[in-house]
XYZ file of C-alpha atoms in Angstrom:
727
model
C 41.564 -27.422 179.916
C 39.670 -29.892 182.137
C 41.138 -31.133 185.390
C 41.328 -34.940 185.619
C 39.455 -36.367 188.640
C 42.647 -37.799 190.132
C 44.179 -34.308 190.181
C 41.406 -32.860 192.335
C 43.447 -32.216 195.484
C 44.287 -28.697 196.589
C 48.040 -29.053 196.096
C 47.647 -30.606 192.653
C 45.122 -27.940 191.724
C 47.741 -25.258 192.380
C 50.233 -27.172 190.230
C 47.638 -27.514 187.494
C 47.021 -23.749 187.499
C 50.728 -23.064 187.116
C 50.838 -25.441 184.166
C 47.744 -23.849 182.677
C 49.330 -20.433 182.917
C 52.258 -21.547 180.787
C 49.899 -22.366 177.953
C 47.725 -19.257 178.426
C 46.960 -17.164 175.328
C 49.059 -14.110 174.550
C 48.074 -11.202 176.771
C 47.603 -13.273 179.957
C 50.032 -11.981 182.551
C 51.542 -12.986 185.857
C 50.457 -16.645 185.863
C 46.756 -15.865 185.298
C 46.661 -13.344 188.112
C 44.782 -10.128 187.453
C 46.508 -6.941 188.581
C 43.775 -4.367 189.134
C 44.218 -0.625 188.495
C 44.418 -0.290 192.284
C 47.551 -2.469 192.308
C 45.721 -5.363 193.971
C 46.518 -8.874 192.775
C 43.403 -10.984 192.192
C 44.143 -14.679 191.836
C 42.091 -17.186 189.857
C 41.952 -19.499 192.875
C 41.693 -18.863 196.630
C 41.926 -21.388 199.448
C 41.510 -21.464 203.240
C 45.157 -20.425 203.568
C 44.297 -16.985 202.188
C 41.979 -16.160 205.081
C 43.443 -17.996 208.066
C 45.127 -14.839 209.474
C 42.266 -12.397 208.857
C 40.699 -11.186 212.106
C 37.431 -9.959 210.604
C 36.347 -13.275 209.070
C 34.611 -14.634 212.158
C 32.710 -11.465 213.124
C 28.929 -11.118 212.810
C 26.760 -8.475 211.144
C 25.944 -5.598 213.469
C 29.150 -6.067 215.497
C 32.511 -4.269 215.171
C 34.204 -3.856 212.780
C 30.915 -4.167 210.821
C 32.473 -5.780 207.746
C 29.306 -7.858 207.337
C 26.998 -4.870 207.687
C 26.088 -2.171 210.217
C 22.850 -3.899 211.280
C 22.526 -7.394 212.721
C 19.591 -8.378 210.506
C 20.337 -6.264 207.427
C 17.884 -6.906 204.554
C 16.318 -9.975 206.193
C 14.118 -7.575 208.190
C 14.214 -4.349 206.134
C 15.618 -4.009 202.597
C 17.595 -0.987 201.505
C 15.724 2.237 200.665
C 14.987 2.796 196.983
C 15.982 6.440 196.574
C 16.020 7.645 192.964
C 18.017 10.851 192.342
C 16.042 13.224 190.132
C 15.303 16.848 189.422
C 14.882 18.943 186.305
C 13.249 22.076 184.963
C 10.959 23.764 187.491
C 9.950 22.841 191.025
C 6.439 22.093 189.730
C 7.649 19.529 187.169
C 10.055 17.882 189.603
C 7.339 17.672 192.262
C 5.067 15.763 189.870
C 7.945 13.383 189.066
C 8.678 12.764 192.783
C 5.054 12.053 193.659
C 4.710 9.644 190.737
C 7.926 7.861 191.770
C 6.774 7.524 195.385
C 3.427 6.131 194.248
C 5.216 3.602 192.011
C 7.473 2.153 194.717
C 10.072 4.789 195.469
C 10.808 5.062 199.188
C 12.495 8.449 199.502
C 13.153 11.638 197.573
C 16.630 12.491 196.278
C 16.905 15.990 194.823
C 19.150 17.029 191.926
C 19.600 20.804 191.736
C 20.574 22.720 188.629
C 24.094 24.090 188.324
C 23.025 27.688 188.867
C 21.680 26.704 192.297
C 24.784 24.636 193.093
C 27.006 27.608 192.427
C 24.908 30.043 194.477
C 23.463 32.055 191.590
C 19.847 33.091 191.207
C 18.273 32.254 187.854
C 18.471 35.871 186.674
C 22.274 36.025 186.936
C 23.984 36.624 183.561
C 26.510 33.810 184.099
C 23.849 31.067 184.167
C 21.879 31.654 180.968
C 22.519 28.098 179.715
C 22.248 26.290 183.052
C 18.858 27.079 184.596
C 16.745 23.937 184.969
C 18.971 21.822 182.700
C 20.843 19.317 184.888
C 18.545 19.600 187.891
C 15.737 21.639 189.342
C 16.044 25.418 189.627
C 15.660 26.688 193.210
C 15.881 30.410 193.920
C 13.938 30.763 197.181
C 11.846 28.987 199.803
C 8.818 29.468 197.551
C 10.439 27.070 195.050
C 11.169 24.652 197.922
C 7.546 24.717 199.056
C 6.412 23.848 195.536
C 9.083 21.129 195.255
C 7.722 19.300 198.311
C 4.041 20.075 197.843
C 1.885 17.086 198.956
C 5.033 15.254 200.104
C 4.795 14.938 203.923
C 8.268 15.814 205.168
C 7.613 14.250 208.572
C 7.215 10.874 206.845
C 9.327 10.987 203.647
C 13.101 11.212 203.978
C 14.815 13.659 201.655
C 18.344 13.461 200.301
C 19.807 16.631 198.780
C 22.973 16.615 196.703
C 24.198 20.082 197.576
C 27.596 21.373 198.618
C 28.411 24.878 197.382
C 25.124 26.632 198.198
C 24.466 24.247 201.070
C 23.437 26.965 203.539
C 20.545 28.585 201.622
C 19.362 25.244 200.195
C 19.277 23.431 203.542
C 17.720 26.534 205.104
C 15.047 26.527 202.375
C 14.216 22.885 203.116
C 13.962 23.638 206.842
C 11.666 26.643 206.367
C 9.519 24.801 203.800
C 9.082 21.940 206.294
C 8.211 24.304 209.138
C 5.649 26.102 206.976
C 4.248 22.644 206.184
C 3.790 22.188 209.949
C 6.699 19.792 210.475
C 9.058 20.114 213.449
C 12.828 20.026 212.983
C 13.158 16.879 215.093
C 10.812 15.063 212.667
C 12.941 15.694 209.588
C 14.895 12.757 208.205
C 17.249 12.500 205.274
C 20.689 13.658 204.238
C 22.411 16.789 202.987
C 25.584 15.979 201.053
C 27.582 18.908 202.508
C 30.895 17.388 201.356
C 32.955 20.266 200.017
C 36.438 18.735 199.952
C 35.561 16.380 197.112
C 34.224 19.359 195.147
C 37.725 20.842 195.021
C 39.020 17.512 193.700
C 36.445 16.474 191.138
C 32.945 17.925 190.804
C 33.806 21.605 191.177
C 30.435 22.940 192.379
C 32.171 24.930 195.098
C 31.656 28.602 195.888
C 34.041 29.600 198.675
C 37.685 28.597 199.329
C 38.418 25.496 201.445
C 38.932 27.149 204.842
C 35.596 29.039 205.105
C 33.864 26.091 203.450
C 35.045 23.874 206.301
C 33.598 26.387 208.774
C 30.216 26.062 207.047
C 30.362 22.277 207.399
C 31.131 22.578 211.104
C 28.184 24.941 211.637
C 25.805 22.567 209.832
C 26.967 19.580 211.875
C 26.514 21.598 215.083
C 23.027 22.877 214.151
C 21.681 19.492 213.049
C 23.194 17.697 216.063
C 21.214 20.047 218.328
C 17.957 20.422 216.411
C 17.629 17.603 213.817
C 18.575 14.293 215.496
C 17.149 12.125 212.674
C 18.878 14.048 209.878
C 22.289 13.124 208.436
C 24.395 16.288 208.467
C 26.867 15.154 205.829
C 27.158 12.499 203.127
C 30.857 11.951 202.589
C 31.015 11.188 198.918
C 33.327 8.966 196.952
C 30.830 8.741 194.108
C 32.065 11.755 192.209
C 35.690 10.690 192.665
C 35.090 7.409 190.872
C 33.007 9.191 188.238
C 35.994 11.503 187.698
C 38.349 8.555 187.231
C 39.456 7.280 190.648
C 39.883 3.543 191.030
C 38.231 1.802 193.980
C 41.204 2.139 196.345
C 41.604 5.864 195.626
C 37.861 6.459 196.039
C 37.850 4.592 199.343
C 40.990 6.246 200.727
C 40.177 9.831 199.760
C 36.588 9.535 200.982
C 37.568 8.198 204.391
C 40.330 10.812 204.612
C 37.686 13.478 203.904
C 35.602 11.955 206.679
C 38.497 12.230 209.105
C 38.851 15.915 208.231
C 35.167 16.601 208.860
C 35.301 14.860 212.236
C 38.296 16.991 213.209
C 36.412 20.132 212.123
C 33.355 19.288 214.226
C 35.458 18.396 217.256
C 37.365 21.678 216.910
C 34.042 23.450 217.510
C 33.821 21.753 220.900
C 31.415 18.982 219.882
C 31.787 15.594 221.521
C 32.477 13.024 218.802
C 29.613 10.785 219.929
C 27.175 13.707 219.698
C 27.394 13.821 215.902
C 29.328 10.833 214.513
C 26.263 8.599 214.427
C 24.650 10.919 211.859
C 27.540 10.925 209.402
C 26.848 8.948 206.254
C 28.751 7.981 203.103
C 28.044 7.771 199.375
C 29.802 5.323 197.039
C 29.887 4.887 193.291
C 29.304 1.339 192.104
C 30.950 0.556 188.796
C 31.476 -2.530 186.681
C 34.359 -3.951 188.717
C 31.985 -6.335 190.481
C 34.231 -8.076 193.017
C 36.178 -4.952 193.928
C 33.023 -2.900 194.527
C 31.709 -5.445 197.045
C 35.118 -5.628 198.714
C 35.353 -1.828 198.793
C 32.133 -1.474 200.758
C 33.100 -4.173 203.250
C 36.587 -2.659 203.634
C 35.087 0.800 204.142
C 33.218 -0.354 207.245
C 36.332 -2.054 208.568
C 38.457 1.093 208.185
C 35.858 3.594 209.412
C 35.433 1.598 212.611
C 39.208 1.777 213.087
C 39.269 5.518 212.365
C 36.413 6.393 214.732
C 37.842 4.316 217.560
C 41.047 6.273 216.976
C 39.086 9.487 217.627
C 38.018 8.096 221.000
C 34.382 7.476 220.063
C 32.695 5.283 222.652
C 29.227 4.771 221.193
C 29.135 1.805 218.770
C 26.809 3.860 216.498
C 29.744 6.235 215.983
C 31.840 3.359 214.660
C 29.313 2.269 212.013
C 29.677 3.343 208.408
C 26.243 3.723 206.797
C 26.045 4.408 203.100
C 23.982 5.326 200.070
C 25.147 4.008 196.700
C 24.529 4.958 193.109
C 25.307 2.929 190.032
C 27.886 4.467 187.740
C 26.928 7.163 185.272
C 30.340 7.009 183.628
C 29.962 3.314 182.724
C 26.847 4.109 180.677
C 27.444 4.255 176.941
C 25.833 6.343 174.232
C 26.418 3.488 171.786
C 23.993 0.548 171.968
C 22.454 2.144 175.078
C 20.112 -0.714 176.001
C 23.242 -2.542 177.152
C 23.213 -0.026 180.002
C 20.212 -1.770 181.567
C 22.415 -4.824 182.089
C 25.307 -2.718 183.385
C 23.094 -0.977 185.928
C 21.655 -4.305 187.091
C 25.126 -5.769 187.661
C 26.198 -2.644 189.548
C 23.014 -2.668 191.650
C 23.725 -6.276 192.628
C 27.227 -5.297 193.740
C 25.797 -2.493 195.900
C 23.323 -4.888 197.487
C 25.923 -7.593 198.098
C 28.151 -4.896 199.598
C 25.460 -3.943 202.107
C 24.187 -0.506 201.072
C 21.487 1.251 203.134
C 19.922 3.003 200.124
C 20.425 2.881 196.388
C 19.885 4.883 193.216
C 19.957 3.039 189.896
C 20.798 5.112 186.823
C 18.602 5.160 183.743
C 19.934 3.607 180.557
C 19.720 6.855 178.549
C 21.783 9.080 180.867
C 24.787 9.057 178.511
C 22.464 10.784 176.045
C 20.267 13.169 178.034
C 18.163 13.494 181.180
C 16.117 10.331 181.868
C 12.664 9.968 180.373
C 9.751 8.582 182.396
C 10.194 5.304 180.478
C 13.876 4.895 181.323
C 13.389 6.058 184.927
C 10.715 3.384 185.428
C 13.092 0.659 184.228
C 15.791 1.949 186.585
C 13.450 1.980 189.581
C 11.978 -1.433 188.722
C 15.488 -2.880 188.580
C 15.645 -2.385 192.337
C 12.108 -3.593 192.944
C 12.842 -6.808 191.053
C 16.026 -7.436 193.041
C 14.161 -6.764 196.305
C 10.969 -8.650 195.594
C 11.695 -11.408 193.063
C 15.205 -12.745 193.656
C 15.065 -13.635 197.389
C 18.550 -12.133 197.741
C 17.349 -10.245 200.816
C 16.696 -13.477 202.726
C 20.401 -13.977 203.492
C 22.605 -11.553 205.452
C 25.965 -10.947 203.738
C 25.971 -14.001 201.430
C 29.631 -13.368 200.523
C 30.813 -13.940 204.100
C 33.329 -16.746 204.330
C 34.228 -16.623 200.645
C 37.983 -17.161 200.480
C 38.220 -14.711 197.602
C 35.958 -11.998 199.010
C 37.399 -12.018 202.512
C 40.962 -11.785 201.165
C 39.961 -9.118 198.651
C 38.280 -7.125 201.436
C 41.525 -7.132 203.412
C 43.628 -6.318 200.342
C 41.340 -3.372 199.517
C 41.518 -2.136 203.108
C 45.316 -2.380 203.080
C 45.628 -0.535 199.752
C 43.338 2.269 200.936
C 44.998 2.532 204.355
C 48.363 3.033 202.704
C 46.962 6.020 200.778
C 45.270 7.389 203.922
C 48.603 7.307 205.736
C 50.183 9.153 202.808
C 47.495 11.839 203.120
C 48.068 12.100 206.877
C 51.795 12.600 206.270
C 50.884 15.605 204.097
C 48.941 17.128 207.003
C 45.468 15.823 206.195
C 43.036 15.941 203.330
C 42.571 19.715 203.264
C 46.260 20.155 202.532
C 46.250 17.288 200.034
C 43.397 19.030 198.224
C 44.926 22.513 198.485
C 48.174 21.289 196.929
C 46.391 19.806 193.905
C 47.986 16.412 194.601
C 44.715 14.570 195.201
C 43.100 15.940 192.052
C 46.077 14.982 189.899
C 46.042 11.421 191.293
C 42.432 11.040 190.160
C 43.082 12.631 186.764
C 46.021 10.293 186.142
C 43.789 7.297 186.911
C 41.136 8.676 184.528
C 43.628 9.128 181.697
C 44.983 5.626 182.233
C 41.473 4.115 182.128
C 40.509 5.966 178.943
C 43.738 4.920 177.258
C 43.105 1.265 178.134
C 39.649 1.528 176.551
C 40.809 3.378 173.439
C 43.669 0.940 172.908
C 41.380 -2.072 173.326
C 42.915 -3.407 176.535
C 39.638 -2.910 178.422
C 36.504 -4.086 176.619
C 33.311 -2.031 176.466
C 30.662 -4.084 174.662
C 29.034 -2.110 171.876
C 31.802 0.509 171.914
C 35.239 -0.942 171.253
C 34.023 -4.514 170.701
C 30.862 -5.863 169.033
C 29.677 -2.394 167.873
C 26.412 -1.987 166.020
C 26.631 -1.086 162.345
C 23.897 1.515 162.774
C 22.606 3.181 165.935
C 18.918 3.868 166.491
C 17.925 7.271 167.854
C 16.756 6.921 171.462
C 14.005 9.359 172.544
C 15.304 11.831 175.124
C 13.916 14.416 177.506
C 14.187 18.006 176.272
C 14.185 20.978 178.652
C 13.327 24.436 177.299
C 16.029 26.282 179.209
C 14.911 29.757 178.118
C 11.293 29.135 179.137
C 12.325 27.792 182.557
C 14.623 30.747 183.153
C 11.945 33.262 182.189
C 9.534 31.647 184.663
C 12.105 31.691 187.454
C 12.877 35.359 186.820
C 9.182 36.244 187.056
C 8.951 34.327 190.345
C 11.961 36.233 191.696
C 10.365 39.549 190.793
C 7.152 38.617 192.641
C 9.017 37.514 195.773
C 11.100 40.675 195.925
C 8.029 42.861 195.430
C 6.136 41.194 198.313
C 8.832 40.896 201.021
C 10.086 43.425 203.564
C 13.343 44.762 202.034
C 14.677 46.267 205.275
C 14.244 43.042 207.240
C 15.809 40.990 204.446
C 18.827 43.298 204.247
C 19.266 43.193 208.035
C 19.275 39.380 207.942
C 21.818 39.370 205.102
C 24.006 41.905 206.930
C 23.934 39.646 210.001
C 25.253 36.789 207.855
C 28.063 38.953 206.490
C 29.017 40.082 209.983
C 29.023 36.517 211.318
C 31.281 35.458 208.450
C 33.595 38.347 209.234
C 33.935 37.975 213.011
C 33.488 34.185 213.344
C 30.364 34.664 215.477
C 27.049 32.851 215.376
C 25.949 29.762 213.491
C 25.785 30.377 209.737
C 23.000 27.851 209.155
C 20.808 29.364 211.874
C 21.331 32.826 210.384
C 20.611 31.508 206.875
C 17.331 29.999 208.072
C 16.204 33.429 209.316
C 17.211 35.131 206.059
C 15.460 32.517 203.927
C 12.337 32.734 206.123
C 12.171 36.446 205.255
C 12.363 35.451 201.546
C 16.016 36.196 200.886
C 17.101 34.284 197.774
C 19.754 31.617 197.289
C 21.918 34.122 195.413
C 21.541 36.815 198.071
C 22.548 34.504 200.919
C 25.522 33.272 198.893
C 26.567 36.832 198.027
C 26.338 37.923 201.677
C 29.006 35.357 202.547
C 31.060 35.905 199.385
C 31.677 39.493 200.521
C 33.893 38.048 203.250
C 34.906 34.604 202.031
C 35.495 35.405 198.341
C 34.821 32.961 195.481
C 37.245 30.113 194.893
C 39.099 29.861 191.564
C 40.871 26.593 190.839
C 44.318 26.256 189.300
C 44.179 24.479 185.939
C 46.690 21.647 185.647
C 46.940 18.565 183.486
C 48.803 15.283 183.770
C 51.136 14.250 180.971
C 52.406 10.953 179.641
C 49.775 8.759 181.327
C 47.530 8.339 178.283
C 50.443 7.734 175.912
C 51.839 5.010 178.167
C 49.077 2.647 177.037
C 50.412 2.951 173.482
C 54.102 3.684 173.922
C 54.532 0.990 176.547
C 53.935 -1.781 174.037
C 50.692 -2.960 175.705
C 48.792 -2.549 172.497
C 49.194 -4.191 169.161
C 48.110 -4.029 165.549
C 45.800 -1.392 164.140
C 45.484 0.799 167.239
C 49.262 1.088 167.631
C 49.753 1.842 163.952
C 46.975 4.444 164.061
C 48.573 6.146 167.082
C 52.041 6.224 165.506
C 50.722 7.526 162.175
C 48.742 10.265 163.896
C 51.776 11.407 165.896
C 53.808 11.505 162.691
C 51.177 13.606 160.905
C 51.016 16.075 163.814
C 54.803 16.369 163.720
C 54.637 16.943 159.949
C 52.072 19.721 160.448
C 54.388 21.398 162.959
C 57.285 21.135 160.529
C 55.280 22.627 157.668
C 53.564 25.402 159.644
C 56.382 26.344 161.992
C 54.244 25.538 165.036
C 52.227 22.664 166.387
C 48.439 22.477 166.037
C 47.034 24.372 169.017
C 43.707 23.616 170.687
C 41.924 25.064 173.681
C 39.748 22.739 175.752
C 36.890 24.694 177.327
C 34.066 24.274 179.836
C 31.259 26.798 179.437
C 28.626 27.846 181.941
C 28.527 26.309 185.421
C 29.314 22.723 184.364
C 32.254 21.691 186.553
C 32.417 18.026 185.512
C 35.849 18.119 183.899
C 36.916 14.459 183.625
C 36.369 14.374 179.871
C 38.012 17.751 179.319
C 41.104 16.816 181.311
C 41.475 13.382 179.682
C 41.139 14.853 176.178
C 43.657 17.587 177.027
C 46.113 14.975 178.322
C 45.739 12.713 175.291
C 45.988 15.546 172.753
C 49.151 16.826 174.488
C 50.663 13.322 174.457
C 49.977 13.158 170.713
C 51.858 16.400 170.081
C 49.208 19.133 170.094
C 49.799 22.346 172.008
C 46.937 22.339 174.498
C 45.468 25.168 176.548
C 42.812 24.455 179.191
C 40.361 27.251 179.833
C 39.342 27.966 183.423
C 36.090 26.497 184.648
C 32.841 28.463 184.469
C 33.704 30.653 181.477
C 31.085 32.587 179.566
C 31.182 32.206 175.760
C 32.590 35.755 175.469
C 35.411 34.996 177.939
C 36.222 31.746 176.156
C 36.357 33.409 172.737
C 38.618 36.158 174.039
C 41.089 33.656 175.547
C 41.099 31.540 172.378
C 41.970 34.594 170.278
C 44.643 35.808 172.702
C 46.244 32.342 172.728
C 46.108 32.144 168.917
C 44.586 28.660 168.873
C 43.494 26.769 165.785
C 40.505 25.151 167.487
C 38.293 25.279 170.579
C 36.973 22.011 171.980
C 33.909 22.432 174.201
C 33.261 19.686 176.745
C 29.629 19.507 177.866
C 27.878 17.186 180.312
C 25.103 19.404 181.636
C 22.732 19.772 178.662
C 23.614 23.406 177.960
C 25.084 22.729 174.520
C 22.191 24.167 172.448
C 22.554 27.502 174.225
C 26.269 27.787 174.943
C 27.928 26.242 171.869
C 26.173 28.506 169.314
C 27.068 31.417 171.607
C 30.833 30.685 171.487
C 30.701 30.395 167.682
C 28.863 33.718 167.461
C 31.394 35.352 169.790
C 34.343 34.126 167.711
C 32.746 35.506 164.554
C 31.887 38.801 166.263
C 35.516 39.173 167.330
C 36.834 38.424 163.812
C 38.081 34.896 164.565
C 35.807 32.799 162.358
C 38.879 30.800 161.278
C 39.027 29.192 164.761
C 37.122 25.942 164.439
C 34.845 24.617 167.198
C 34.331 20.967 168.082
C 32.226 19.491 170.873
C 32.417 16.395 173.073
C 30.224 15.013 175.810
C 26.619 14.084 176.481
C 24.680 15.297 173.438
C 21.534 13.631 172.022
C 22.031 12.656 168.386
C 18.915 14.574 167.427
C 20.790 17.756 168.450
C 23.726 17.102 166.111
C 22.184 18.751 163.039
C 21.354 21.882 165.030
C 24.959 22.206 166.207
C 26.397 21.529 162.746
C 24.089 24.186 161.299
C 25.469 26.644 163.859
C 29.019 25.974 162.620
C 30.342 23.121 164.767
C 32.920 21.105 162.807
C 32.895 17.875 164.813
C 30.829 16.203 167.566
C 32.351 13.370 169.585
C 30.006 11.608 171.995
C 30.840 9.252 174.876
C 32.784 6.243 173.672
C 34.579 8.018 170.820
C 38.239 6.922 170.905
C 40.331 10.014 171.517
C 42.803 9.258 168.683
C 39.841 9.175 166.271
C 38.602 12.575 167.423
C 42.167 13.926 167.366
C 42.601 12.788 163.752
C 39.364 14.548 162.774
C 40.369 17.760 164.563
C 43.778 17.724 162.876
C 42.101 17.331 159.472
C 39.795 20.296 160.139
C 42.753 22.412 161.268
C 44.708 21.488 158.122
C 41.734 22.478 155.973
C 41.309 25.752 157.847
C 44.993 26.649 157.493
C 44.943 25.783 153.788
C 41.814 27.878 153.092
C 42.494 31.255 151.415
């Protein structure tokens, strides 16, 4: 519909929109308004009236409340730091990758550690056979750290480390490696993530329970405030919340609420808020919701300024929210993966328009496997092109004054603040996490999102709309997990043979005693133990003797996934498919005297459980009996639980590249225990070239990212029916 020239006044334009809405196609709701998953209403048209009461509109960059950016000149003087997150296999291989990236335009190092390291296990531990070197670099001691940063001058290159569970030995290893490189503590710059509360909600690479974990955070903030003034002691992370399913308002609210809890912890140790608050940083996910991501980042600065002033901070640097961003990994698709280059570019633009201080852009093949050098170069060059070819950096906060963006910023801030107040009423974020409430809120949002995709309400190009008839195999990086582990074990043997055992044990005993009697600074004591060549696992074990190891309760949401179908939001084939599948499951239950029973399992140290929880929710809504295995099971433990629970099938969810080791192991365990009739299916990030290997091992079905859950559920039901019918 075109607007006649004589209708081009603001009042008539509003009338025209109302008329247009009446003739909108089926499926348009609420007079063309878009109601986001956060509950925010986005209108098709904004005017000056929408912003006339907003206080932040007339502020400048570099001035409170910093909506337009924490620095007055922003990118006009210095663009954001290009900081590509990477790490795989051994320290030697990762070091080569880092040095190549720095030479090709990277501006900082961002380290990904393997899951064994995250969980405080040395590479020779029996629970990590499938995890060593797979989803990050294996680090067992300071000798690995020295190799990791070889020929990288730590007094000049800032280092970001995504580490939370084993944060003490890893940060200590970085400190000792720098000192043995000749670098002083006050020269070190970078960030340690050190954000444990979000681990209990989403990522699950915790070691100790919440209370002692908060003590560790306080000790790190205190140590770095005194000795490492250029180093960020914590990166309060919303990234993993959004990756686990949180919408933008939930990510924003829970992250800032975490930040409040960390400030309280540091102040409870007697630290003045202005002594450390200026070194707190944040970490956001940037997904495909373009407008809301920009608004989220602007709203975050507005709210953090309010929060820090509420703590009595006097230094304006304490009021500023500074952030790193990473484009979404979850938005990447296995199907038609070159589309992911476009997705990452759009997300990178949102991060830049939102005012990030550093950025990682994901590689297009990360829904398939670890990035190759080819895909990593495209990801890095995406940032270089935005910085150097587009001239976007010439203007500070180009969205300022936009009727839509300013109103959306305020709406996002209001939605998040409402959730923050709800958290405060519960007694703060630690209690919200302890109760399981926060985790369930995120899981409900994840189930709702997946249901909207599977039912066709949300479009994913190349997945549920415009799919390719045939998919080409994309080359992927392969890590020889067994070879890496063997090398790490040999290194551990050499270190232990060359060190002074009595001195190492004394340093570890001092850590245990400090944990027990609340004395000393745990990071300072870890530095001394690591300097004597104690290992990551030994330092972690010394504290576990007192703190214990945290075990999460396994819960699942119900009814959220089904609502997308049962609520009448979906029409035609998808609704008919859903109803027919439910009827067939009910018929199976009638014929067999019980419902089809599946166990959803995570094996090894892979704690990323979004996919597992969403599948469990959807299968339960369809009528399956669903058991969820505890995180971090070994194949033998998983097989034993499956047999005890008398399940028909085990579904293994894998996102950490351990499938070629762990999936054959669970099949072998089931056979060894006389349960070969229990079928095994697999979902997650699996290169297509690995499918034949898994099928040959006995896997009945493989369902990669983008597979509609009802389709996988139909296939699993068919396999169960065939298994039951077999003599």
